[in-house]
Amino acid sequence: MGKFEIKDTFILNGEPFKVISGSFHYFRTVPEYWRDRLEKLKALGCNTVETYIPWNLTEPKKGEFNFEGFCDVEKFIQTATELGLYIIIRPSPYICAEWEFGGLPAWLLKDRNMRLRVSYKPFLDAVEDYYKVLLPKITKYQIDNGGNIILMQIENEYGYYANDHEYMKFMSDLMKKYGVTVPLITSDGPYHESYRGGYAEGAHPTGNFGSKTEERFDVIKDYANGGPLMCAEFWVGWFDHWGNGGHMKGNLVQSTEDLDKMLELGNVSIYMFEGGTNFGFMNGSNYYNELTPDVTSYDYDGILTEDGQITEKYKKYKEVISKYVDVPEVEFSMDIKRKAYGKLECKEKVSLFSVVDDLSTPVHLPYTVNMEELDQSYGYILYRSRLHSEAGIAKLKLWETADRANVFVDENPLITLYDHELDEEHNIPMEKFLACSQPAQMLAGKFMMERGLTPETAAAAIGEAGLSTGTLTGLNEKFDVLVENMGRVNFGPRMETQRKGIGRCVQINGHIHNDWDIYTLPLDNVEKIDFNKEYKEGTPAFYRFTFDVKEKGDTFLDFEGWGKGVIFLNGFNLGRFWEIGPQKRLYIPAPLLKDGENEIIVFETDGKHTDTIELKDEPDIG
């Protein structure tokens, strides 16, 4: 059995030990590539790997746990151990990580009174129910049990969030209750108030920062009680959000100098060694003055690229690390290639409205509810009704709605609302409504014939007559609102407000509209799509492509000419795309491909598409 201690320095089996770690989120990389990435980590000179554990993937539904595939944390630990790497586990229920809801499961929000990361008993009970299943799976790999786990983290950047010390004590005691015996750490922003707020008795404080090493370490000294200094997240780059104008990059010269100083003065975990990918609907968001959802790529300008390629940063960092430790020679076990499969033509297409009943069974309610109340966590939710009493739509407001809504009349697009636009009441010009409503168009034709009006004057006449005398009442147009969860906020007090869909009501012409069929659309069943049904231009739709694979390679799907949506490969959700960039291609790892025919399904919400997509051999993240 081994032993890891914290004294004036880190002590491993009685000898001083400098932690040189890299952050690698196993759940952001296909399991087939874990060994490749860890071999490259070891070849960099790192002796340790650090990872979070995402609660929302591990317990996607209350009481239902997943430890397979991307969630096989034991396999990840075993692989790192086989390579001789030590391991830092951060199992905190909250991970931030630019991950959906900071890793918290969305089902927590079904409790309308939920308070997160404080001493609120339902939250604490949920954490304990999670830990009593999770922790026994990892504590057996602690160093004092014969494994390679040397440190575990209690919470994540808690001093940035709150200062409930009873909560921190509960979290510390809970980890010990379920078998954690290795030293515990906290990690906080490098400020005095953060360390005071995130304090936990018996836990060693570390810092998260990307520059000013000496200044940051001087702050930590005030709280480390003479113990070792460590940057638990040395930020070497940054993440991208949709519409930010270009891929974010770190300053290589400055970060190389900072790494050198960290190793001179203490210990480090490089964030990120490899960033990986926000597959599926797992990207997080930030919200300060506006909603900024993160892109699908989590490249982070890391030491390895999103697809595991060695960078110039890798080479520079290796030179620095070699000053402090002997860097081992590592023979890489995999030869991973990039491959272009060319341009693909659309084979079939079908409108969402044609297949929605195949994908979801509607819940009928007089009022709208959030997706969480219907036990849905991710994706889209469709609210369907009819304009059974309204005289057209002159004014529209969606109350307590998040994050993006496409509104349709008679399956024709009326208006798209996003973020702050959802807080406002919108005036709908009669000509816009006329363009959507077939019954109203017929009425306009009647007005033109009977009164000798032009289309423009007919619209005005309908608006005046319809809203004053009810001329449009009873036209019974179909009315749909498709709402997308763009990724829950992963940082700060807004996390407690992250219920998605239409939480309050739809208001038309000043009154609440009732009588709804609500379809949950997590899109985890795209195999049910019947492409023989009707396709209507300009509506949310599914587009099917196929291609044959004789030799597997990593490839990159170029979505130029497409609007907004999500893409599936052989049923696997590759993530979101959006024409506003900066990301222009989605990464497809070779292990997701099949020998022979492969299927790609593109779901596009805004009616903007071409007849082709292309699989290229180079990424384009902006």
Coordinates of C-alpha atoms in Angstrom, one line a residue:
M1 CA 0.0 0.0 0.0
G2 CA 1.2 3.5 -0.7
K3 CA 0.8 6.8 1.1
F4 CA 0.3 10.4 0.0
E5 CA 0.6 13.2 2.6
I6 CA 0.6 17.0 2.7
K7 CA 3.3 18.5 4.8
D8 CA 5.5 21.4 3.8
T9 CA 5.4 19.8 0.5
F10 CA 3.6 16.8 -1.1
I11 CA 5.0 13.5 0.2
L12 CA 4.6 10.3 -1.7
N13 CA 5.7 7.1 0.1
G14 CA 7.9 9.2 2.3
E15 CA 9.6 11.2 -0.4
P16 CA 9.0 14.7 -1.7
F17 CA 6.7 14.7 -4.8
K18 CA 6.1 17.5 -7.3
V19 CA 2.6 17.2 -8.8
I20 CA 2.8 17.8 -12.5
S21 CA -0.6 17.1 -13.8
G22 CA -2.8 17.7 -16.8
S23 CA -6.6 18.1 -16.9
F24 CA -8.3 15.6 -19.1
H25 CA -12.1 15.1 -19.0
Y26 CA -12.6 11.5 -19.9
F27 CA -16.3 12.2 -20.7
R28 CA -15.3 14.6 -23.5
T29 CA -13.3 12.0 -25.4
V30 CA -14.4 8.7 -26.9
P31 CA -13.1 5.9 -24.5
E32 CA -11.2 4.3 -27.4
Y33 CA -8.8 7.3 -27.3
W34 CA -8.3 7.5 -23.6
R35 CA -5.0 5.6 -23.7
D36 CA -3.7 7.6 -26.6
R37 CA -4.3 10.9 -24.7
L38 CA -2.8 9.6 -21.4
E39 CA 0.3 8.3 -23.2
K40 CA 0.8 11.8 -24.6
L41 CA 0.3 13.2 -21.2
K42 CA 3.0 11.0 -19.8
A43 CA 5.3 11.8 -22.7
L44 CA 4.9 15.5 -21.9
G45 CA 6.5 14.8 -18.5
C46 CA 3.4 14.8 -16.4
N47 CA 3.2 12.3 -13.5
T48 CA -0.5 12.9 -12.7
V49 CA -3.8 13.2 -14.5
E50 CA -6.7 15.2 -13.1
T51 CA -10.4 14.8 -14.0
Y52 CA -13.9 15.8 -13.0
I53 CA -16.8 13.4 -12.7
P54 CA -20.1 14.8 -14.2
W55 CA -23.1 14.1 -12.0
N56 CA -25.5 14.7 -14.8
L57 CA -24.1 12.0 -17.1
T58 CA -23.5 9.6 -14.2
E59 CA -27.1 9.9 -12.8
P60 CA -29.1 11.2 -15.8
K61 CA -32.4 10.4 -14.0
K62 CA -32.9 10.3 -10.3
G63 CA -31.8 6.9 -9.1
E64 CA -30.6 5.6 -12.5
F65 CA -26.8 5.4 -12.9
N66 CA -24.6 5.1 -15.9
F67 CA -21.0 3.8 -15.6
E68 CA -20.6 2.6 -19.2
G69 CA -19.0 4.1 -22.3
F70 CA -18.1 7.8 -21.8
C71 CA -19.1 7.3 -18.1
D72 CA -16.8 4.4 -17.3
V73 CA -14.7 6.2 -14.8
E74 CA -13.2 2.9 -13.4
K75 CA -11.9 2.1 -16.9
F76 CA -10.4 5.5 -17.1
I77 CA -8.7 5.2 -13.7
Q78 CA -7.4 1.7 -14.6
T79 CA -6.0 3.0 -17.9
A80 CA -4.1 5.8 -16.1
T81 CA -2.9 3.4 -13.5
E82 CA -1.6 1.0 -16.1
L83 CA 0.5 3.9 -17.5
G84 CA 2.0 4.7 -14.1
L85 CA 0.1 8.0 -13.8
Y86 CA -1.2 9.2 -10.4
I87 CA -4.7 10.6 -10.4
I88 CA -6.6 13.6 -8.9
I89 CA -10.3 13.1 -8.8
R90 CA -12.7 16.0 -8.5
P91 CA -16.1 14.3 -7.8
S92 CA -17.7 17.5 -6.6
P93 CA -21.4 17.5 -7.5
Y94 CA -20.7 20.9 -9.2
I95 CA -17.8 20.9 -11.7
C96 CA -18.4 24.1 -13.7
A97 CA -16.1 23.1 -16.6
E98 CA -18.2 25.0 -19.2
W99 CA -20.4 21.9 -18.9
E100 CA -24.2 21.8 -19.0
F101 CA -25.5 23.1 -15.6
G102 CA -22.0 22.8 -14.2
G103 CA -22.5 19.0 -14.1
L104 CA -25.6 19.2 -11.9
P105 CA -28.5 17.0 -13.1
A106 CA -31.4 19.0 -14.5
W107 CA -33.9 16.8 -12.6
L108 CA -32.9 18.8 -9.4
L109 CA -34.9 21.7 -10.9
K110 CA -38.2 19.8 -10.8
D111 CA -38.2 21.0 -7.2
R112 CA -39.5 24.6 -7.6
N113 CA -37.8 25.5 -4.3
M114 CA -34.4 24.0 -5.1
R115 CA -31.4 25.8 -3.7
L116 CA -28.1 24.6 -5.1
R117 CA -24.7 24.2 -3.3
V118 CA -26.0 25.2 0.1
S119 CA -27.4 23.6 3.2
Y120 CA -30.8 22.9 1.6
K121 CA -31.8 19.4 2.7
P122 CA -33.3 18.1 -0.6
F123 CA -30.1 19.1 -2.4
L124 CA -27.9 17.5 0.3
D125 CA -30.0 14.3 0.2
A126 CA -29.6 14.1 -3.5
V127 CA -25.8 14.5 -3.2
E128 CA -25.7 11.8 -0.6
D129 CA -27.8 9.4 -2.7
Y130 CA -25.3 10.0 -5.6
Y131 CA -22.2 9.7 -3.5
K132 CA -23.2 6.5 -1.8
V133 CA -23.2 4.9 -5.3
L134 CA -20.3 6.8 -6.9
L135 CA -17.7 6.9 -4.2
P136 CA -17.3 3.2 -3.5
K137 CA -16.5 2.8 -7.2
I138 CA -13.5 5.1 -6.9
T139 CA -12.3 4.9 -3.3
K140 CA -11.0 1.4 -3.9
Y141 CA -8.4 3.0 -6.3
Q142 CA -7.0 5.3 -3.6
I143 CA -3.2 5.0 -3.0
D144 CA -3.7 3.7 0.5
N145 CA -5.9 0.9 -1.0
G146 CA -3.2 0.0 -3.5
G147 CA -4.3 2.3 -6.3
N148 CA -3.1 5.6 -7.8
I149 CA -5.6 8.2 -6.6
I150 CA -3.6 10.7 -4.5
L151 CA -6.0 13.7 -4.0
M152 CA -9.7 14.4 -4.1
Q153 CA -11.5 17.7 -4.3
I154 CA -14.4 18.6 -2.0
E155 CA -16.1 21.3 -4.0
N156 CA -15.2 23.5 -7.0
E157 CA -14.4 27.2 -6.8
Y158 CA -16.9 27.4 -4.0
G159 CA -15.6 30.8 -2.7
Y160 CA -16.6 32.3 -6.1
Y161 CA -20.2 31.1 -5.4
A162 CA -21.1 31.3 -1.7
N163 CA -19.7 31.0 1.8
D164 CA -21.9 28.4 3.5
H165 CA -19.2 26.7 5.7
E166 CA -21.7 24.2 7.1
Y167 CA -22.3 23.0 3.6
M168 CA -18.6 22.6 3.0
K169 CA -18.3 20.7 6.2
F170 CA -21.2 18.5 5.1
M171 CA -19.4 17.8 1.8
S172 CA -16.1 16.9 3.5
D173 CA -17.8 14.7 6.1
L174 CA -19.8 13.0 3.4
M175 CA -16.8 12.1 1.4
K176 CA -15.1 10.6 4.5
K177 CA -18.3 8.7 5.3
Y178 CA -18.2 6.9 2.0
G179 CA -14.6 5.9 2.1
V180 CA -12.4 8.8 1.0
T181 CA -9.1 8.6 2.9
V182 CA -6.6 10.5 0.7
P183 CA -6.0 14.2 1.4
L184 CA -8.8 16.6 0.4
I185 CA -8.3 19.8 -1.5
T186 CA -10.4 22.9 -2.4
S187 CA -9.7 25.0 -5.4
D188 CA -10.7 28.7 -5.6
G189 CA -10.1 31.8 -7.6
P190 CA -6.8 33.4 -6.3
Y191 CA -8.4 36.0 -4.1
H192 CA -8.5 36.4 -0.3
E193 CA -12.3 36.5 -0.1
S194 CA -12.6 33.4 -2.3
Y195 CA -10.4 31.4 0.0
R196 CA -12.2 32.6 3.0
G197 CA -15.6 31.7 1.4
G198 CA -14.5 28.3 0.1
Y199 CA -12.7 27.2 3.2
A200 CA -13.1 23.7 4.5
E201 CA -11.4 22.5 7.7
G202 CA -8.8 19.8 7.0
A203 CA -8.7 20.5 3.2
H204 CA -5.7 21.9 1.5
P205 CA -6.4 25.1 -0.5
T206 CA -5.2 25.3 -4.2
G207 CA -5.8 28.0 -6.8
N208 CA -7.3 28.3 -10.3
F209 CA -5.7 30.9 -12.5
G210 CA -3.8 31.5 -15.8
S211 CA -1.2 34.1 -15.1
K212 CA 0.7 36.2 -12.4
T213 CA 2.0 33.0 -10.7
E214 CA 4.0 34.7 -8.0
E215 CA 1.2 37.1 -7.1
R216 CA -1.4 34.3 -7.0
F217 CA 0.9 31.9 -4.9
D218 CA 1.5 34.7 -2.4
V219 CA -2.3 34.8 -1.8
I220 CA -2.4 31.0 -1.3
K221 CA 0.4 31.2 1.2
D222 CA -1.9 33.0 3.7
Y223 CA -4.2 29.9 3.8
A224 CA -1.9 26.9 3.1
N225 CA -0.5 26.8 6.7
G226 CA 3.0 26.3 5.3
G227 CA 1.9 23.6 3.0
P228 CA 2.7 23.2 -0.7
L229 CA 1.6 25.7 -3.3
M230 CA -0.5 24.4 -6.2
C231 CA -2.3 25.8 -9.2
A232 CA -5.1 23.2 -9.6
E233 CA -6.2 24.8 -12.9
F234 CA -3.5 26.5 -14.9
W235 CA -5.6 28.0 -17.7
V236 CA -3.6 27.7 -20.9
G237 CA -6.4 29.0 -23.2
W238 CA -10.1 29.7 -23.0
F239 CA -13.4 28.4 -24.3
D240 CA -15.5 29.7 -27.2
H241 CA -19.1 30.7 -27.2
W242 CA -21.4 31.1 -30.3
G243 CA -20.9 34.5 -31.9
N244 CA -17.7 35.5 -30.1
G245 CA -16.0 36.4 -33.4
G246 CA -13.2 33.8 -33.4
H247 CA -11.5 31.0 -31.6
M248 CA -9.9 32.0 -28.3
K249 CA -6.2 31.5 -27.8
G250 CA -3.8 31.8 -25.0
N251 CA -0.5 33.7 -25.0
L252 CA 2.1 30.9 -25.5
V253 CA 5.2 33.0 -24.5
Q254 CA 3.5 34.2 -21.3
S255 CA 2.0 30.9 -20.3
T256 CA 5.3 29.1 -20.8
E257 CA 7.0 31.5 -18.4
D258 CA 4.1 31.0 -15.9
L259 CA 4.5 27.3 -16.1
D260 CA 8.2 27.6 -15.4
K261 CA 7.5 29.7 -12.4
M262 CA 4.8 27.4 -11.1
L263 CA 7.2 24.4 -11.2
E264 CA 9.9 26.4 -9.6
L265 CA 7.7 27.4 -6.7
G266 CA 5.2 24.6 -6.4
N267 CA 2.9 22.2 -8.3
V268 CA 0.5 22.5 -11.2
S269 CA -2.3 20.9 -13.1
I270 CA -2.5 22.2 -16.7
Y271 CA -6.1 23.1 -17.7
M272 CA -6.7 21.8 -20.3
F273 CA -4.2 19.2 -21.4
E274 CA -6.8 18.2 -23.9
G275 CA -10.2 19.9 -23.9
G276 CA -12.2 17.5 -26.1
T277 CA -15.8 17.9 -27.2
N278 CA -19.2 18.9 -25.8
F279 CA -21.0 16.1 -27.5
G280 CA -24.7 16.0 -27.5
F281 CA -26.4 18.8 -25.6
M282 CA -23.7 19.0 -22.9
N283 CA -22.3 22.5 -23.6
G284 CA -22.7 25.0 -20.8
S285 CA -23.4 28.7 -21.0
N286 CA -22.5 31.8 -19.1
Y287 CA -24.8 34.7 -18.4
Y288 CA -23.6 38.2 -17.4
N289 CA -25.4 40.8 -19.6
E290 CA -26.5 38.3 -22.1
L291 CA -26.7 34.5 -22.7
T292 CA -23.5 33.1 -24.2
P293 CA -23.8 29.4 -24.9
D294 CA -20.6 27.6 -25.5
V295 CA -19.8 25.9 -28.8
T296 CA -19.5 22.2 -29.4
S297 CA -15.7 22.1 -29.5
Y298 CA -14.0 22.4 -26.1
D299 CA -10.6 22.7 -27.7
Y300 CA -9.6 25.4 -25.2
D301 CA -6.4 26.0 -27.0
G302 CA -5.1 23.1 -25.0
I303 CA -1.8 21.2 -25.1
L304 CA -3.4 18.7 -27.5
T305 CA -6.0 19.8 -30.0
E306 CA -9.6 18.7 -29.7
D307 CA -8.7 15.6 -31.7
G308 CA -5.5 14.8 -29.8
Q309 CA -2.9 16.3 -32.1
I310 CA 0.4 17.5 -30.6
T311 CA 0.8 21.3 -30.7
E312 CA 3.6 23.8 -30.5
K313 CA 2.4 24.5 -27.0
Y314 CA 3.0 20.8 -26.1
K315 CA 6.6 21.1 -27.3
K316 CA 7.3 24.3 -25.4
Y317 CA 5.8 22.9 -22.2
K318 CA 7.8 19.7 -22.5
E319 CA 11.0 21.8 -22.6
V320 CA 10.0 23.5 -19.4
I321 CA 8.9 20.3 -17.6
S322 CA 12.2 18.6 -18.5
K323 CA 14.0 21.2 -16.4
Y324 CA 12.3 19.7 -13.3
V325 CA 11.9 16.0 -14.0
D326 CA 13.2 13.3 -16.2
V327 CA 10.7 13.0 -19.1
P328 CA 10.2 9.4 -20.0
E329 CA 10.3 8.0 -23.5
V330 CA 6.8 6.8 -24.4
E331 CA 5.9 4.7 -27.4
F332 CA 2.4 5.7 -28.6
S333 CA 0.2 2.7 -29.1
M334 CA -2.2 4.3 -31.6
D335 CA -1.7 5.8 -35.1
I336 CA -4.7 8.1 -35.4
K337 CA -5.3 9.6 -38.8
R338 CA -7.4 12.3 -40.2
K339 CA -9.5 11.5 -43.3
A340 CA -11.7 13.3 -45.7
Y341 CA -14.8 11.4 -47.0
G342 CA -15.9 14.2 -49.3
K343 CA -19.1 15.8 -50.2
L344 CA -22.4 14.1 -49.3
E345 CA -25.7 14.6 -51.0
C346 CA -29.0 14.7 -49.1
K347 CA -30.8 11.4 -49.5
E348 CA -34.1 12.1 -47.7
K349 CA -35.8 14.9 -45.7
V350 CA -38.8 15.3 -43.6
S351 CA -40.4 18.1 -41.5
L352 CA -40.4 17.9 -37.8
F353 CA -44.2 18.6 -37.8
S354 CA -44.8 15.5 -39.9
V355 CA -43.0 13.2 -37.5
V356 CA -43.4 14.8 -34.1
D357 CA -46.0 12.2 -33.1
D358 CA -43.5 9.4 -33.9
L359 CA -40.9 11.0 -31.7
S360 CA -43.0 12.0 -28.7
T361 CA -46.3 11.5 -27.0
P362 CA -47.9 14.8 -26.2
V363 CA -49.0 15.8 -22.7
H364 CA -52.2 17.8 -22.9
L365 CA -52.5 20.7 -20.4
P366 CA -54.4 24.0 -20.2
Y367 CA -51.2 25.8 -19.5
T368 CA -47.5 25.6 -20.4
V369 CA -44.8 24.0 -18.1
N370 CA -41.1 23.8 -18.2
M371 CA -39.4 20.7 -19.6
E372 CA -38.1 19.7 -16.2
E373 CA -41.7 19.3 -14.9
L374 CA -42.1 16.7 -17.7
D375 CA -38.9 14.9 -16.7
Q376 CA -37.0 16.2 -19.7
S377 CA -33.5 17.5 -19.3
Y378 CA -32.1 18.4 -22.7
G379 CA -32.9 19.3 -26.3
Y380 CA -36.1 20.9 -27.6
I381 CA -39.7 21.1 -26.5
L382 CA -42.7 21.8 -28.7
Y383 CA -45.8 23.6 -27.5
R384 CA -48.8 23.1 -29.9
S385 CA -52.2 24.7 -29.8
R386 CA -54.7 26.5 -32.1
L387 CA -55.8 30.1 -32.3
H388 CA -59.3 29.1 -31.2
S389 CA -60.4 32.5 -29.9
E390 CA -57.9 35.0 -31.1
A391 CA -58.5 37.5 -33.9
G392 CA -55.1 36.9 -35.5
I393 CA -51.9 37.7 -33.6
A394 CA -51.1 41.3 -33.2
K395 CA -49.1 41.1 -30.0
L396 CA -47.1 38.2 -28.7
K397 CA -45.1 37.6 -25.5
L398 CA -43.6 34.3 -24.1
W399 CA -43.3 34.6 -20.3
E400 CA -40.4 33.0 -18.4
T401 CA -39.1 31.3 -21.6
A402 CA -35.6 29.9 -22.2
D403 CA -33.6 29.9 -24.3
R404 CA -34.7 30.3 -28.0
A405 CA -38.1 30.0 -29.5
N406 CA -39.2 29.5 -33.1
V407 CA -42.9 30.4 -33.5
F408 CA -45.1 29.1 -36.3
V409 CA -48.6 29.7 -37.5
D410 CA -50.0 26.9 -39.8
E411 CA -46.4 25.5 -39.8
N412 CA -45.1 28.7 -41.3
P413 CA -42.4 30.7 -39.4
L414 CA -43.8 33.8 -37.7
I415 CA -41.0 35.0 -35.5
T416 CA -37.8 33.7 -33.8
L417 CA -36.9 35.0 -30.3
Y418 CA -33.7 34.6 -28.3
D419 CA -32.5 35.6 -24.9
H420 CA -33.6 39.2 -24.1
E421 CA -36.1 39.2 -26.9
L422 CA -38.1 36.7 -24.9
D423 CA -38.6 39.3 -22.2
E424 CA -40.4 41.6 -24.5
E425 CA -43.9 41.8 -26.0
H426 CA -43.6 41.9 -29.8
N427 CA -45.9 43.6 -32.3
I428 CA -46.7 41.3 -35.2
P429 CA -47.6 43.2 -38.4
M430 CA -50.8 41.9 -40.0
E431 CA -49.0 41.2 -43.3
K432 CA -46.6 39.0 -41.4
F433 CA -49.5 37.0 -39.9
L434 CA -51.2 36.9 -43.3
A435 CA -48.1 35.3 -44.8
C436 CA -48.4 32.5 -42.3
S437 CA -52.1 31.9 -42.0
Q438 CA -53.9 30.2 -44.9
P439 CA -57.4 30.9 -43.6
A440 CA -56.4 34.6 -43.2
Q441 CA -55.0 34.6 -46.7
M442 CA -58.4 33.3 -48.0
L443 CA -60.1 36.1 -46.1
A444 CA -57.7 38.6 -47.6
G445 CA -58.6 37.4 -51.0
K446 CA -62.3 37.8 -50.2
F447 CA -61.7 41.3 -49.0
M448 CA -59.8 42.1 -52.2
M449 CA -62.6 40.8 -54.4
E450 CA -65.5 42.3 -52.4
R451 CA -63.9 45.7 -51.7
G452 CA -61.5 46.1 -54.6
L453 CA -58.5 46.3 -52.2
T454 CA -54.8 45.7 -52.9
P455 CA -52.9 43.1 -50.8
E456 CA -51.5 45.9 -48.7
T457 CA -54.8 47.6 -48.1
A458 CA -56.5 44.2 -47.5
A459 CA -54.0 43.5 -44.7
A460 CA -54.8 46.8 -43.1
A461 CA -58.5 46.2 -43.5
I462 CA -58.3 42.8 -41.9
G463 CA -56.2 44.1 -39.1
E464 CA -58.7 46.8 -38.4
A465 CA -61.8 44.7 -38.8
G466 CA -60.4 41.5 -37.3
L467 CA -59.2 43.0 -34.1
S468 CA -62.2 45.3 -33.6
T469 CA -65.1 43.0 -34.8
G470 CA -63.6 39.6 -34.5
T471 CA -63.6 38.9 -38.3
L472 CA -60.7 36.4 -37.8
T473 CA -62.3 34.6 -34.8
G474 CA -62.7 30.9 -35.4
L475 CA -60.1 30.5 -38.2
N476 CA -58.5 27.9 -36.0
E477 CA -54.9 28.2 -37.2
K478 CA -52.4 25.7 -35.9
F479 CA -50.0 27.5 -33.5
D480 CA -46.6 26.0 -32.6
V481 CA -43.7 27.2 -30.4
L482 CA -40.5 25.2 -30.6
V483 CA -38.2 26.1 -27.7
E484 CA -34.5 25.0 -27.5
N485 CA -32.5 24.6 -24.3
M486 CA -29.2 26.1 -25.5
G487 CA -27.2 24.8 -22.5
R488 CA -27.8 25.7 -18.9
V489 CA -25.7 28.3 -17.2
N490 CA -22.7 26.6 -15.4
F491 CA -21.6 29.5 -13.2
G492 CA -23.1 31.8 -10.6
P493 CA -26.5 32.5 -9.0
R494 CA -28.4 32.2 -12.3
M495 CA -28.0 28.4 -12.0
E496 CA -31.0 28.3 -9.8
T497 CA -33.1 29.8 -12.6
Q498 CA -32.2 27.4 -15.4
R499 CA -35.5 25.8 -16.0
K500 CA -36.1 25.5 -19.8
G501 CA -39.1 25.8 -22.1
I502 CA -42.1 28.1 -21.4
G503 CA -42.4 28.4 -17.6
R504 CA -45.3 30.8 -17.2
C505 CA -47.5 31.4 -20.3
V506 CA -47.9 32.5 -23.9
Q507 CA -49.7 35.8 -24.1
I508 CA -51.5 36.7 -27.3
N509 CA -53.1 40.1 -27.8
G510 CA -52.8 40.8 -24.1
H511 CA -54.4 37.6 -22.8
I512 CA -53.0 34.2 -21.8
H513 CA -53.6 31.5 -24.4
N514 CA -54.6 28.1 -23.1
D515 CA -55.1 24.6 -24.3
W516 CA -51.7 23.0 -25.2
D517 CA -50.3 19.7 -26.4
I518 CA -46.7 19.6 -25.2
Y519 CA -44.1 17.4 -26.9
T520 CA -40.8 16.7 -25.2
L521 CA -38.0 16.3 -27.8
P522 CA -34.7 15.2 -26.3
L523 CA -34.0 13.7 -29.7
D524 CA -32.6 10.5 -28.2
N525 CA -34.7 8.4 -30.6
V526 CA -33.9 9.6 -34.1
E527 CA -34.1 6.1 -35.4
K528 CA -37.9 6.6 -35.3
I529 CA -37.9 9.3 -37.9
D530 CA -40.0 8.2 -41.0
F531 CA -38.5 10.0 -44.0
N532 CA -41.4 8.9 -46.1
K533 CA -43.6 11.6 -44.6
E534 CA -44.1 15.1 -45.8
Y535 CA -41.3 17.7 -46.1
K536 CA -42.2 21.4 -46.0
E537 CA -39.7 24.0 -46.9
G538 CA -38.8 26.6 -44.3
T539 CA -39.8 24.5 -41.3
P540 CA -37.7 22.6 -38.7
A541 CA -36.7 19.4 -40.5
F542 CA -34.5 16.3 -40.5
Y543 CA -32.1 15.7 -43.4
R544 CA -30.5 12.3 -44.0
F545 CA -27.1 11.5 -45.6
T546 CA -25.2 8.3 -46.0
F547 CA -21.6 7.5 -46.8
D548 CA -19.4 4.3 -47.0
V549 CA -16.3 3.8 -44.9
K550 CA -13.6 1.4 -45.9
E551 CA -10.8 3.0 -43.8
K552 CA -11.7 4.7 -40.5
G553 CA -10.2 8.1 -39.7
D554 CA -11.1 11.2 -37.7
T555 CA -13.1 13.6 -39.8
F556 CA -14.7 17.0 -39.6
L557 CA -18.2 17.8 -40.8
D558 CA -18.5 21.1 -42.5
F559 CA -21.9 22.7 -42.2
E560 CA -21.5 25.7 -44.5
G561 CA -24.8 27.0 -45.8
W562 CA -26.8 25.5 -42.9
G563 CA -28.5 27.6 -40.2
K564 CA -28.8 26.1 -36.7
G565 CA -29.4 22.7 -35.2
V566 CA -27.8 19.5 -34.1
I567 CA -26.2 16.6 -36.0
F568 CA -26.4 12.8 -35.4
L569 CA -23.9 10.1 -36.7
N570 CA -25.3 6.6 -36.5
G571 CA -27.7 7.8 -33.8
F572 CA -24.9 9.5 -31.7
N573 CA -25.4 13.2 -31.0
L574 CA -22.3 15.0 -32.3
G575 CA -23.4 18.3 -30.9
R576 CA -24.8 21.7 -32.0
F577 CA -24.0 23.8 -35.1
W578 CA -24.9 27.4 -35.7
E579 CA -24.0 29.5 -38.7
I580 CA -22.9 32.5 -36.5
G581 CA -19.7 30.6 -35.6
P582 CA -16.9 30.7 -34.7
Q583 CA -16.9 26.9 -35.0
K584 CA -17.5 25.9 -38.7
R585 CA -17.0 22.1 -38.5
L586 CA -17.9 19.4 -36.0
Y587 CA -15.4 16.7 -35.0
I588 CA -16.2 13.1 -35.7
P589 CA -13.8 10.6 -34.0
A590 CA -13.1 7.5 -36.0
P591 CA -14.4 5.1 -33.4
L592 CA -17.9 6.5 -34.0
L593 CA -17.8 5.3 -37.6
K594 CA -18.8 1.9 -38.8
D595 CA -17.3 -0.2 -41.5
G596 CA -19.6 0.1 -44.5
E597 CA -22.6 2.4 -44.6
N598 CA -22.9 5.3 -42.1
E599 CA -25.8 7.6 -41.6
I600 CA -25.8 11.3 -40.7
I601 CA -29.0 13.1 -39.8
V602 CA -29.0 16.9 -39.6
F603 CA -31.8 18.5 -37.6
E604 CA -32.1 22.2 -38.7
T605 CA -34.6 24.5 -37.0
D606 CA -34.5 27.8 -39.0
G607 CA -35.3 26.6 -42.5
K608 CA -31.8 27.3 -43.8
H609 CA -30.0 24.5 -45.5
T610 CA -28.3 23.3 -48.6
D611 CA -28.4 19.9 -50.3
T612 CA -24.9 18.9 -49.2
I613 CA -22.5 18.6 -46.3
E614 CA -18.8 17.7 -46.5
L615 CA -16.5 15.6 -44.4
K616 CA -13.0 17.1 -44.4
D617 CA -9.6 16.2 -43.0
E618 CA -9.0 19.5 -41.1
P619 CA -10.8 21.1 -38.3
D620 CA -12.2 24.7 -38.4
I621 CA -13.1 26.0 -35.0
G622 CA -12.8 29.6 -35.9

